[in-house]
Amino acid sequence: MNNFKVLRQFMKRNSIFVVLLFLAFVFTPPSRGTFFALPALQAEEEAGVELPQFEEGQAPEGEMVAAEGDEGVAEGEVPPEEEEEELEPVQYRTFFGLNPRDIVWIVSELHLMFAAFVLGVPMFAVLVEVIGFKGGDIKYDNMAREFTKLLSAAFATTASLGGLLAFCLFGLYPEFMGHMTNVFSSTMYIYALMFFAEAFCLYGYYYSWDVLKGTALKKWSHITLGVMLNLFGTALMFLTNSWATYMMGPAGVSMKTGRLLSLHDAFMNPLWMPVNIHRLIANVCFGGFVVGAYSAVKFLNARTEEEKAHYDWMGYVGNFIGIGGLIPLPFAGYWLGREIYSVSPVMGNIMMGGAFSWTFIIQAVLIGMLFIGANYYLWLGMGRIKGSERYTKYIKYLTMIIFFGFAVWLTPHNLPLSGEERAMIGEQYHPFSKYFGVMAAKNAVVNLIILATFFSFLIYRRSNLGQTVPFAEQGKFGKIGIFSGVIFCLFMLVSYAVSLNFVKLDANVVGYVKPLIKVLYLQSFMICLAGYLTFKNKGKMAQILLFISAASIAVVYFWFYGFLVMQKANLVLRYLSVTQVAIVMSCLIMNATIDVVIFRKAKVVGGIVWGKMPVRSQYALLMLCVVIVILMGLMGFIRSGLRMDWHVYGLMQDTSQWAFTPTLAYMGRVVGLIVALFLGLVAFVFWLAGLGDKKKKAAEA
Amino acid sequence: MNKTMLKIAGFGVAVIGFYIYVTMYVAGLSGGGAGGGATGISPEAGESIFWGDGQCSTCHKIGTSGSATRGPDQEGLADRAEGRAKELGLASGLEYLVESIVTPSKYVVEGYDDIMPKVYDPPIVLSREKILAVIAYLQTLGGEANIDAIMKYKDQIPEASKKKVKEWVPPIEIDPEAGKEVFFNEDLDVTCGKCHVVNGQGNKVGPELTGIGAVQTPEYFVESILKPSAVIVKGYETVYVITTDGLPYNGLIKSDSDEELVLLQEESGDIEEIVIPKEEIEVMKKQEVSIMPGNIGELLSVQDFYAVISFLRSLK
């Protein structure tokens, strides 16, 4: 074989390698340091000045060659101009001439999105595996395995993006990263070690699926690996969250010098836990909707009824998990917002009343799309359930409630009006819509939408079930379930009511807290009553009562009372919002508990015909995925942008030319690009993950 | 790519496109924001700062402009400021405006919380010029701007530093252990350990320094050593005593009873205990001078000085 043939064969077999080699050759910088060098250094290099290539105090070996016209320098002597030359510490660099801020923005957001998927999916993969193992249904086990297959493919991309992000940060923002390293270096080593642990657990979990099956002990060992994977993943997220939240609310350092005083305080800064909780829930929600979209794509491309049924069921589970995360998410977001306000009123004002207030209108559009999309999918899903006809009459009312809530949520407080328009309506605010633009109204409708979505889910759940089973037949499970639900809700409501008695406020406003305490006790009574009615076989009535009480207090009464509080005792609004959340949460928890108990062992009416779903339902799943990804990008922009022109808020200022807050339109384009890149990468990674299956199927055929 | 996949991709692009459209639409609705435009000390520049960089509008509205209610409405402010100045005994409404910005907690309007930040401090960091411009603008709200009068208050407004804060780096890095030796070395002209306790070692004449490195900055150490009287820790102030015999004493109170006063006085680098019977005290006055020698900078070599700083920084 001649050399040419060998080369051709090599190129054929290693085409990717050859392409990479070619690209590397094309993009290899002509000389070291051209791209990342400071402009001053570049100029010097262009002028032909040789930079010192030796350590301080050490003379270069060999004879120095004097430049034309210069006096010669004796051997071993350091030329005077080089002695005087002192390199300024580098603050900022560019990325191949591109704006470094946008590069870091895009890479970090992509990394974050992949990381969210990699952290969110194992949570429910393990849960689904446990359900499959306990229930003995192999299809759950298969689904958990399919989730994990996606995970293992996405993990390498996450790690690569993480590496790229680290290089970008250290390369483009060396001074800032110097500070971060001074503060957090020890946690960075722990991060790296945790990453190893997560990788080992993930690949161990995925590749030992077949090995660790057969006996209960083996299966539990496998599940333990999954749990460990989740623990390491969560710990990793908590570590990185600390770095990000430190940038927003620095603690444990001298605000004058930036010197670390307490790593403990810097790590556990005031925003750390709120962001942890918010991201934890958001990741589950995100993972659920991405899995839903994956199933939708598979469903739309399915060739057999069996495949369709499988992916329809998988999409349903993905959507269910997504909604499960979506419902508590606004509450966690509210807590985070409140803590941001506490850390810095200036940052809080920028967020809700300043530069970022309009981004929340966009956020409202997206969250509205999520709730409407998720409900729409559930309602379409009822079509595949025989017996659901009993409940379809409620859908039109639910639609009205959700759209009304959406409209109020969208209404801005002050409309951007011209002088003429202002004169026409007589004031700055619209005489009618202004009441819908304030927090009191928005909080009320968010709770209304959540209650309506939960109701949607309840009727979906019941569609396939017949009459409730008498409580006496539920045995220990029923009693323990109801007792646990009541005690949990009472603990939540009463402990908060008691704590409100100790709120320190001025005498003229403290009286506005008392109604909150009263309604918390009223709701506690309703929870007890609901428990009692369930024991007396009146579980459905208990559920209706709970819905009525939660809607009356958290939506109707607090809407009105919220206005009053805003006008007369603004500081009480924060306690009112938490009370509102506690009441709605207690309703959801107790209602779900009762529903599980009273319909346990209920007869299945007609069964679910998996796969019998219209195509538009799958597009609803796709929309949910795209919207949650956009929402993540938008919220990432808000959270990070609140620092305005600070790397570390109030401590280390961004003095680069890129230290400005982008306009909404610019933000929209960058986030749009990030979303497109992420979805494109995900599609590619999933396609790669599916290649093995195709080969296997082809071999089997 | 098959037809279905094309449809899916198209759908995804459409949703992203819709989002971009919404952001562009909202950007159009909300406008480009204030902030640019006029510069220098003028009401016009002040107006753009009020609605832009200064972030004043996140708490204050002006009549029908803006919607914030956290702070008082600024409509007719200049006129109201004159009334407030009279009530508070200030020279003019302008002085009231300046003081309200320089020290926001000083005159909190009834019914509002004491939440206004110092705008020259982080995170807002408004420059002196910008603050003067805002004051000029505020003067136009119910009055007329008087730039000459405003400029008289120029020096009362702190200048914001926009420079990044850098960590203090000692000119010579010395091992803290070497600093410890200097700290307790009794052969030197000055021995810190004679008056300060560190981890149980030394004498407690001055404040204990155990763990000081965790709470104080290097700059504080440098200043405390070179200018010990600049900041005197509470409880360690000195008193000046003149006895009935006309003898003066200057020292730290060790104990003070009905019968006698025990003073710790520094004498040629050593601490002496002086007991003065109470009936012999003619004059006793609190001093603003520290008992710590003011010439440590001369008594320690540069090497030893930074060694002590290094030791103090390591005390965490």
PDB file of N, CA and C in Angstrom, chain B residues 182 189-192 221-229 292-306 308-309:
ATOM      1  N   VAL B 182       9.362  39.831  67.822  1.00  0.00           N
ATOM      2  CA  VAL B 182       9.519  41.284  68.012  1.00  0.00           C
ATOM      3  C   VAL B 182       8.508  41.775  69.046  1.00  0.00           C
ATOM      4  N   ASP B 189      13.733  48.665  72.259  1.00  0.00           N
ATOM      5  CA  ASP B 189      13.386  49.913  72.957  1.00  0.00           C
ATOM      6  C   ASP B 189      11.903  49.956  73.335  1.00  0.00           C
ATOM      7  N   VAL B 190      11.118  49.226  72.583  1.00  0.00           N
ATOM      8  CA  VAL B 190       9.682  49.197  72.887  1.00  0.00           C
ATOM      9  C   VAL B 190       9.203  47.747  72.790  1.00  0.00           C
ATOM     10  N   THR B 191       8.410  47.334  73.771  1.00  0.00           N
ATOM     11  CA  THR B 191       7.918  45.948  73.786  1.00  0.00           C
ATOM     12  C   THR B 191       6.394  45.968  73.862  1.00  0.00           C
ATOM     13  N   CYS B 192       5.753  45.522  72.784  1.00  0.00           N
ATOM     14  CA  CYS B 192       4.283  45.551  72.727  1.00  0.00           C
ATOM     15  C   CYS B 192       3.686  44.679  73.833  1.00  0.00           C
ATOM     16  N   PHE B 221      -4.081  48.619  61.811  1.00  0.00           N
ATOM     17  CA  PHE B 221      -2.882  48.298  62.614  1.00  0.00           C
ATOM     18  C   PHE B 221      -1.794  49.354  62.402  1.00  0.00           C
ATOM     19  N   VAL B 222      -1.598  49.701  61.124  1.00  0.00           N
ATOM     20  CA  VAL B 222      -0.552  50.685  60.813  1.00  0.00           C
ATOM     21  C   VAL B 222      -0.860  51.990  61.527  1.00  0.00           C
ATOM     22  N   GLU B 223      -2.122  52.438  61.416  1.00  0.00           N
ATOM     23  CA  GLU B 223      -2.502  53.711  62.028  1.00  0.00           C
ATOM     24  C   GLU B 223      -2.396  53.639  63.554  1.00  0.00           C
ATOM     25  N   SER B 224      -2.852  52.518  64.126  1.00  0.00           N
ATOM     26  CA  SER B 224      -2.846  52.398  65.589  1.00  0.00           C
ATOM     27  C   SER B 224      -1.430  52.413  66.144  1.00  0.00           C
ATOM     28  N   ILE B 225      -0.472  51.891  65.369  1.00  0.00           N
ATOM     29  CA  ILE B 225       0.918  51.867  65.865  1.00  0.00           C
ATOM     30  C   ILE B 225       1.576  53.228  65.661  1.00  0.00           C
ATOM     31  N   LEU B 226       1.371  53.798  64.474  1.00  0.00           N
ATOM     32  CA  LEU B 226       2.050  55.074  64.198  1.00  0.00           C
ATOM     33  C   LEU B 226       1.369  56.267  64.874  1.00  0.00           C
ATOM     34  N   LYS B 227       0.008  56.201  64.931  1.00  0.00           N
ATOM     35  CA  LYS B 227      -0.714  57.322  65.573  1.00  0.00           C
ATOM     36  C   LYS B 227      -1.646  56.733  66.635  1.00  0.00           C
ATOM     37  N   PRO B 228      -1.127  56.334  67.758  1.00  0.00           N
ATOM     38  CA  PRO B 228      -1.964  55.650  68.744  1.00  0.00           C
ATOM     39  C   PRO B 228      -3.113  56.493  69.292  1.00  0.00           C
ATOM     40  N   SER B 229      -2.996  57.799  69.194  1.00  0.00           N
ATOM     41  CA  SER B 229      -4.061  58.641  69.747  1.00  0.00           C
ATOM     42  C   SER B 229      -5.198  58.884  68.745  1.00  0.00           C
ATOM     43  N   MET B 292      -0.215  54.812  74.911  1.00  0.00           N
ATOM     44  CA  MET B 292       0.767  54.134  74.059  1.00  0.00           C
ATOM     45  C   MET B 292       1.764  55.163  73.490  1.00  0.00           C
ATOM     46  N   PRO B 293       3.055  54.860  73.508  1.00  0.00           N
ATOM     47  CA  PRO B 293       4.031  55.833  73.015  1.00  0.00           C
ATOM     48  C   PRO B 293       3.748  56.242  71.573  1.00  0.00           C
ATOM     49  N   GLY B 294       3.903  57.499  71.304  1.00  0.00           N
ATOM     50  CA  GLY B 294       3.594  58.001  69.958  1.00  0.00           C
ATOM     51  C   GLY B 294       4.786  57.926  69.014  1.00  0.00           C
ATOM     52  N   ASN B 295       5.923  57.393  69.497  1.00  0.00           N
ATOM     53  CA  ASN B 295       7.110  57.382  68.639  1.00  0.00           C
ATOM     54  C   ASN B 295       7.579  55.960  68.305  1.00  0.00           C
ATOM     55  N   ILE B 296       6.631  55.048  68.262  1.00  0.00           N
ATOM     56  CA  ILE B 296       7.023  53.650  67.973  1.00  0.00           C
ATOM     57  C   ILE B 296       7.667  53.551  66.593  1.00  0.00           C
ATOM     58  N   GLY B 297       7.158  54.383  65.686  1.00  0.00           N
ATOM     59  CA  GLY B 297       7.719  54.410  64.337  1.00  0.00           C
ATOM     60  C   GLY B 297       9.220  54.662  64.343  1.00  0.00           C
ATOM     61  N   GLU B 298       9.665  55.436  65.345  1.00  0.00           N
ATOM     62  CA  GLU B 298      11.108  55.731  65.423  1.00  0.00           C
ATOM     63  C   GLU B 298      11.851  54.639  66.192  1.00  0.00           C
ATOM     64  N   LEU B 299      11.129  53.989  67.111  1.00  0.00           N
ATOM     65  CA  LEU B 299      11.798  53.007  67.967  1.00  0.00           C
ATOM     66  C   LEU B 299      11.979  51.649  67.287  1.00  0.00           C
ATOM     67  N   LEU B 300      11.120  51.353  66.323  1.00  0.00           N
ATOM     68  CA  LEU B 300      11.225  50.043  65.645  1.00  0.00           C
ATOM     69  C   LEU B 300      11.867  50.213  64.274  1.00  0.00           C
ATOM     70  N   SER B 301      12.634  49.230  63.867  1.00  0.00           N
ATOM     71  CA  SER B 301      13.161  49.254  62.499  1.00  0.00           C
ATOM     72  C   SER B 301      12.005  48.934  61.543  1.00  0.00           C
ATOM     73  N   VAL B 302      12.192  49.278  60.267  1.00  0.00           N
ATOM     74  CA  VAL B 302      11.142  49.002  59.271  1.00  0.00           C
ATOM     75  C   VAL B 302      10.828  47.504  59.246  1.00  0.00           C
ATOM     76  N   GLN B 303      11.895  46.719  59.317  1.00  0.00           N
ATOM     77  CA  GLN B 303      11.754  45.260  59.321  1.00  0.00           C
ATOM     78  C   GLN B 303      10.868  44.807  60.493  1.00  0.00           C
ATOM     79  N   ASP B 304      11.191  45.325  61.691  1.00  0.00           N
ATOM     80  CA  ASP B 304      10.436  44.926  62.891  1.00  0.00           C
ATOM     81  C   ASP B 304       9.001  45.445  62.849  1.00  0.00           C
ATOM     82  N   PHE B 305       8.836  46.636  62.295  1.00  0.00           N
ATOM     83  CA  PHE B 305       7.494  47.227  62.214  1.00  0.00           C
ATOM     84  C   PHE B 305       6.566  46.319  61.389  1.00  0.00           C
ATOM     85  N   TYR B 306       7.032  45.925  60.189  1.00  0.00           N
ATOM     86  CA  TYR B 306       6.187  45.075  59.353  1.00  0.00           C
ATOM     87  C   TYR B 306       6.075  43.651  59.904  1.00  0.00           C
ATOM     88  N   VAL B 308       5.686  43.067  63.083  1.00  0.00           N
ATOM     89  CA  VAL B 308       4.579  43.176  64.054  1.00  0.00           C
ATOM     90  C   VAL B 308       3.234  43.207  63.323  1.00  0.00           C
ATOM     91  N   ILE B 309       3.179  43.975  62.234  1.00  0.00           N
ATOM     92  CA  ILE B 309       1.923  44.032  61.446  1.00  0.00           C
ATOM     93  C   ILE B 309       1.563  42.624  60.963  1.00  0.00           C
TER      94      ILE B 309
END
